[in-house]
């Protein structure tokens, strides 16, 4: 249901969705293969420190915990009611939650608007709104935060700690992102699946992300915006402090139908241009593909904005440099030659490359580059007042000491990060490159396996600078 | 209907004129595969909402049942009935269940008798029972003593799956004397209520023998006669309007009461593919079942076999009546030892010259009631595990199985 702006009581209560002192799991099951069991198992296994109240009218005990027939039978206060019962029982559970004065409710249950029960979904939503009980969902997978060891839902992963708040309408893609977080060291501050977003909307989680100290970038996976006005308002109030990334799917001819069947998203009458305008107005940075969405979210979460187009790329591989400079041009931000950025930098950087290297831009310090040469080139580029951002690239030749160069990159970044210049790494190769990427990410440096990904990341940082300037 | 729709639409529906058309072309009834057979209602369909809401909430809202009707039927105030139903559930004496017509859903319903070898140690039987209790692939099961030790049951689409994954572990067990597979031909009565295969129009008729309820009230102290009459009233055949309070169902679910009523009426009264009923926890009530598994002479014609099963189903003391097919045994009937004259029943059975042999056993423990677990001693009362082989190939040892099955094998 529509909202025109983020509602304060909702934003205030979202902390109970991500950091509740107590949770009632309605639909808790005694069977280890069922969702209602997995939710509690997940909470316990990931180290949730609060109180868990299983609710099941049939059971005495679940997961070793005393079970209650209804939420109202729970003796203590209930911050969060997590609902995992069939759709036909949700109304009753919501009434119990209101009677119990719960602070927040999350509905994992499907079979509402997405299967044609829009009226029922709306009536339940209105009931929650009338009683100031924010409702997340229905039809969602869950939410959590690695900073709080909190994983609530039927989610097999807890992401690693990091700067990106992942607000997703799709459970599957959220799970994909969480899996990626573990395997690719994509750090998150919190995550939530909004599902049908009957009540709590993107806008309110965006506003919450602004207040969350661990969040540096707010990323939104959108299948349809029911309340574009609220989204725009929320983003506008946030983007001065924190960037917002958006990916909008379900715009293709058949995607419109698929998005409705998935999360009841209504896209009739909208097209890509419509969403372009919304994101532009909101100051959100739009990603075109899932990979780009993750890549630029990571960069925006880890690095400051890029204040000018003056980016220098330093690589030991001419090929990766070419891929990068072509892509820079393709996306509308061509690299400037080094002589036009900073003539003196050419001479300074020559000291760190063999005679067959190239000080053009990309700067090719050649396949024989040692860690010392990398260190010098990085340092010179970052310290140059005319340079506003650096992309470092490692190609694993037979003489390249990838781990040592990785350590150099980390050292240089730590030394010069106070300058506020984005520093991005690209490492295209095998296992040692993958390890390098993980290590770099763990140290706050966005690192990618292809030059194009690194370029996209740098371009997003530039876009963010322009958005900040425009909003003032 | 447009030409295209007509082309896409199923040509027949269950219980409809179109189905009769089908029967003109074929000698066998259509059999559902998955949920796509025209006319079949999936168990989570909107038409099933009334049952599903009641099933999920009667534990805390016994008023999902029609209290006006019950109050009139048993002469008690509504609050008193609600109070009693609460207690009966909380003490795990009753369970609200349903029987879906398995043949409509495309399942086969199979029972099998298991006999352990003479002198099998008690501990071995206990171990087998424990394995059995936790084997989710088995949806019904009884422990017995007498001519056989277990009377087990499953619904399955693929007989090979049953043989490979469920029967085989039994048969390969060194303690097993025999396993006899008894596929159900007709499910005539279950839990004292006639099923869809009952003769004539006795579908959903409730049977208790003369004075059986009075006797039952006397032999135990868990349910008095009034309690039993409440359950009797709920299990008695009546229009759906009298079974449920659709206003309460609507209050709980937010769904439209008229749509819920229309849906469940169609499923239960028109299509006859579902029997909602209350199951008594006979174990807690101190009852034991006496099962007679009957073998007819194999030269008896089919029509006579069916007639005998029908005749037996007119005996009200029998709480379960089923007819088998393609097996050594033909009919099984059960009566409660404590409230029935089992000698007289045996005499009645022996009066049939067509009966060649009767195996008998007393049943004192039930593991599951279809997919609902009955073992409240393990904290699993009413936990439902749907056991179906749809899409699975259980003959492949390392193949993909449902998670329950895989867990069991590990």
PDB file of C-alpha atoms in Angstrom, chain A residues 207-326:
ATOM      1  CA  UNK A 207      15.831   6.204   6.008  1.00  0.00           C
ATOM      2  CA  UNK A 208      16.859   3.595   8.562  1.00  0.00           C
ATOM      3  CA  UNK A 209      20.076   2.925   6.649  1.00  0.00           C
ATOM      4  CA  UNK A 210      20.941   6.595   6.997  1.00  0.00           C
ATOM      5  CA  UNK A 211      20.848   6.242  10.770  1.00  0.00           C
ATOM      6  CA  UNK A 212      22.680   2.942  10.958  1.00  0.00           C
ATOM      7  CA  UNK A 213      26.318   3.608  11.897  1.00  0.00           C
ATOM      8  CA  UNK A 214      27.620   0.520  10.102  1.00  0.00           C
ATOM      9  CA  UNK A 215      25.988   1.408   6.808  1.00  0.00           C
ATOM     10  CA  UNK A 216      28.001   3.420   4.300  1.00  0.00           C
ATOM     11  CA  UNK A 217      26.040   2.537   1.174  1.00  0.00           C
ATOM     12  CA  UNK A 218      22.360   1.707   0.798  1.00  0.00           C
ATOM     13  CA  UNK A 219      21.593  -0.743  -1.983  1.00  0.00           C
ATOM     14  CA  UNK A 220      18.077  -1.369  -3.213  1.00  0.00           C
ATOM     15  CA  UNK A 221      16.979  -4.242  -5.437  1.00  0.00           C
ATOM     16  CA  UNK A 222      13.614  -3.178  -6.842  1.00  0.00           C
ATOM     17  CA  UNK A 223      10.975  -5.113  -8.756  1.00  0.00           C
ATOM     18  CA  UNK A 224       8.433  -2.347  -8.525  1.00  0.00           C
ATOM     19  CA  UNK A 225       8.044   0.860  -6.540  1.00  0.00           C
ATOM     20  CA  UNK A 226       4.546   1.207  -5.107  1.00  0.00           C
ATOM     21  CA  UNK A 227       5.467   4.493  -3.482  1.00  0.00           C
ATOM     22  CA  UNK A 228       7.946   6.235  -5.781  1.00  0.00           C
ATOM     23  CA  UNK A 229       7.328   9.562  -4.122  1.00  0.00           C
ATOM     24  CA  UNK A 230       8.382   8.198  -0.739  1.00  0.00           C
ATOM     25  CA  UNK A 231      11.426   6.509  -2.248  1.00  0.00           C
ATOM     26  CA  UNK A 232      12.516   9.777  -3.837  1.00  0.00           C
ATOM     27  CA  UNK A 233      12.025  11.689  -0.599  1.00  0.00           C
ATOM     28  CA  UNK A 234      13.904   9.126   1.445  1.00  0.00           C
ATOM     29  CA  UNK A 235      16.827   9.012  -0.962  1.00  0.00           C
ATOM     30  CA  UNK A 236      17.027  12.772  -1.263  1.00  0.00           C
ATOM     31  CA  UNK A 237      17.292  13.104   2.491  1.00  0.00           C
ATOM     32  CA  UNK A 238      20.010  10.463   2.618  1.00  0.00           C
ATOM     33  CA  UNK A 239      22.322  10.885  -0.334  1.00  0.00           C
ATOM     34  CA  UNK A 240      24.221  13.835   1.055  1.00  0.00           C
ATOM     35  CA  UNK A 241      25.558  11.478   3.680  1.00  0.00           C
ATOM     36  CA  UNK A 242      25.340   8.053   2.095  1.00  0.00           C
ATOM     37  CA  UNK A 243      25.011   6.884  -1.494  1.00  0.00           C
ATOM     38  CA  UNK A 244      21.991   4.905  -2.650  1.00  0.00           C
ATOM     39  CA  UNK A 245      22.329   2.261  -5.359  1.00  0.00           C
ATOM     40  CA  UNK A 246      19.332   0.926  -7.246  1.00  0.00           C
ATOM     41  CA  UNK A 247      18.719  -1.910  -9.616  1.00  0.00           C
ATOM     42  CA  UNK A 248      15.281  -2.140 -11.179  1.00  0.00           C
ATOM     43  CA  UNK A 249      14.227  -5.440 -12.735  1.00  0.00           C
ATOM     44  CA  UNK A 250      11.051  -6.737 -14.313  1.00  0.00           C
ATOM     45  CA  UNK A 251      10.873  -4.121 -17.028  1.00  0.00           C
ATOM     46  CA  UNK A 252      10.965  -6.466 -19.990  1.00  0.00           C
ATOM     47  CA  UNK A 253       7.742  -7.504 -21.658  1.00  0.00           C
ATOM     48  CA  UNK A 254       7.486 -10.818 -19.886  1.00  0.00           C
ATOM     49  CA  UNK A 255       9.332  -9.498 -16.833  1.00  0.00           C
ATOM     50  CA  UNK A 256       6.339  -7.305 -16.006  1.00  0.00           C
ATOM     51  CA  UNK A 257       4.211 -10.413 -15.527  1.00  0.00           C
ATOM     52  CA  UNK A 258       6.971 -12.310 -13.763  1.00  0.00           C
ATOM     53  CA  UNK A 259       7.502  -9.483 -11.277  1.00  0.00           C
ATOM     54  CA  UNK A 260       3.808  -9.460 -10.417  1.00  0.00           C
ATOM     55  CA  UNK A 261       3.752 -13.207  -9.903  1.00  0.00           C
ATOM     56  CA  UNK A 262       6.871 -12.945  -7.754  1.00  0.00           C
ATOM     57  CA  UNK A 263       6.287 -10.042  -5.408  1.00  0.00           C
ATOM     58  CA  UNK A 264       3.017  -8.594  -6.710  1.00  0.00           C
ATOM     59  CA  UNK A 265       4.952  -5.717  -8.224  1.00  0.00           C
ATOM     60  CA  UNK A 266       2.861  -3.652 -10.570  1.00  0.00           C
ATOM     61  CA  UNK A 267       4.883  -2.394 -13.502  1.00  0.00           C
ATOM     62  CA  UNK A 268       2.150  -1.821 -16.031  1.00  0.00           C
ATOM     63  CA  UNK A 269       2.482   1.632 -17.513  1.00  0.00           C
ATOM     64  CA  UNK A 270       6.078   2.059 -16.431  1.00  0.00           C
ATOM     65  CA  UNK A 271       9.224   1.632 -18.447  1.00  0.00           C
ATOM     66  CA  UNK A 272      12.938   2.057 -18.041  1.00  0.00           C
ATOM     67  CA  UNK A 273      12.778   5.764 -18.768  1.00  0.00           C
ATOM     68  CA  UNK A 274      10.175   6.172 -16.034  1.00  0.00           C
ATOM     69  CA  UNK A 275      12.504   4.588 -13.508  1.00  0.00           C
ATOM     70  CA  UNK A 276      15.500   6.501 -14.866  1.00  0.00           C
ATOM     71  CA  UNK A 277      13.677   9.692 -13.975  1.00  0.00           C
ATOM     72  CA  UNK A 278      12.782   8.447 -10.514  1.00  0.00           C
ATOM     73  CA  UNK A 279      16.335   7.443  -9.732  1.00  0.00           C
ATOM     74  CA  UNK A 280      17.683  10.653 -11.136  1.00  0.00           C
ATOM     75  CA  UNK A 281      15.301  12.675  -8.992  1.00  0.00           C
ATOM     76  CA  UNK A 282      16.117  10.543  -5.983  1.00  0.00           C
ATOM     77  CA  UNK A 283      19.848  10.843  -6.494  1.00  0.00           C
ATOM     78  CA  UNK A 284      20.185   7.089  -6.607  1.00  0.00           C
ATOM     79  CA  UNK A 285      22.834   5.477  -8.778  1.00  0.00           C
ATOM     80  CA  UNK A 286      21.293   2.951 -11.104  1.00  0.00           C
ATOM     81  CA  UNK A 287      22.992  -0.334 -11.905  1.00  0.00           C
ATOM     82  CA  UNK A 288      22.131  -2.231 -15.070  1.00  0.00           C
ATOM     83  CA  UNK A 289      23.128  -5.737 -14.093  1.00  0.00           C
ATOM     84  CA  UNK A 290      23.313  -7.733 -10.899  1.00  0.00           C
ATOM     85  CA  UNK A 291      27.100  -7.854 -11.040  1.00  0.00           C
ATOM     86  CA  UNK A 292      27.316  -4.117 -11.527  1.00  0.00           C
ATOM     87  CA  UNK A 293      24.891  -3.664  -8.658  1.00  0.00           C
ATOM     88  CA  UNK A 294      27.177  -5.581  -6.320  1.00  0.00           C
ATOM     89  CA  UNK A 295      30.361  -4.032  -7.677  1.00  0.00           C
ATOM     90  CA  UNK A 296      29.339  -0.428  -7.379  1.00  0.00           C
ATOM     91  CA  UNK A 297      27.660  -1.009  -4.019  1.00  0.00           C
ATOM     92  CA  UNK A 298      30.934  -2.306  -2.655  1.00  0.00           C
ATOM     93  CA  UNK A 299      32.885   0.636  -4.050  1.00  0.00           C
ATOM     94  CA  UNK A 300      30.408   3.211  -2.789  1.00  0.00           C
ATOM     95  CA  UNK A 301      30.405   1.552   0.606  1.00  0.00           C
ATOM     96  CA  UNK A 302      34.174   1.503   0.912  1.00  0.00           C
ATOM     97  CA  UNK A 303      35.458   4.577  -0.877  1.00  0.00           C
ATOM     98  CA  UNK A 304      34.862   8.314  -0.970  1.00  0.00           C
ATOM     99  CA  UNK A 305      33.336   9.969  -4.013  1.00  0.00           C
ATOM    100  CA  UNK A 306      35.531  10.770  -7.015  1.00  0.00           C
ATOM    101  CA  UNK A 307      35.790  14.543  -7.213  1.00  0.00           C
ATOM    102  CA  UNK A 308      36.890  14.846 -10.839  1.00  0.00           C
ATOM    103  CA  UNK A 309      37.384  12.696 -13.922  1.00  0.00           C
ATOM    104  CA  UNK A 310      41.135  12.589 -13.325  1.00  0.00           C
ATOM    105  CA  UNK A 311      41.636   8.898 -12.759  1.00  0.00           C
ATOM    106  CA  UNK A 312      45.002   7.216 -13.200  1.00  0.00           C
ATOM    107  CA  UNK A 313      45.247   3.510 -13.820  1.00  0.00           C
ATOM    108  CA  UNK A 314      48.488   1.747 -12.932  1.00  0.00           C
ATOM    109  CA  UNK A 315      48.915  -1.751 -14.229  1.00  0.00           C
ATOM    110  CA  UNK A 316      51.563  -4.329 -15.024  1.00  0.00           C
ATOM    111  CA  UNK A 317      49.382  -5.599 -17.898  1.00  0.00           C
ATOM    112  CA  UNK A 318      48.874  -3.521 -20.994  1.00  0.00           C
ATOM    113  CA  UNK A 319      45.931  -5.693 -21.992  1.00  0.00           C
ATOM    114  CA  UNK A 320      43.976  -5.105 -18.842  1.00  0.00           C
ATOM    115  CA  UNK A 321      44.753  -1.420 -19.223  1.00  0.00           C
ATOM    116  CA  UNK A 322      43.280  -1.455 -22.715  1.00  0.00           C
ATOM    117  CA  UNK A 323      40.146  -3.211 -21.558  1.00  0.00           C
ATOM    118  CA  UNK A 324      39.783  -0.596 -18.875  1.00  0.00           C
ATOM    119  CA  UNK A 325      40.335   2.468 -21.033  1.00  0.00           C
ATOM    120  CA  UNK A 326      37.940   1.185 -23.692  1.00  0.00           C
TER     121      UNK A 326
END
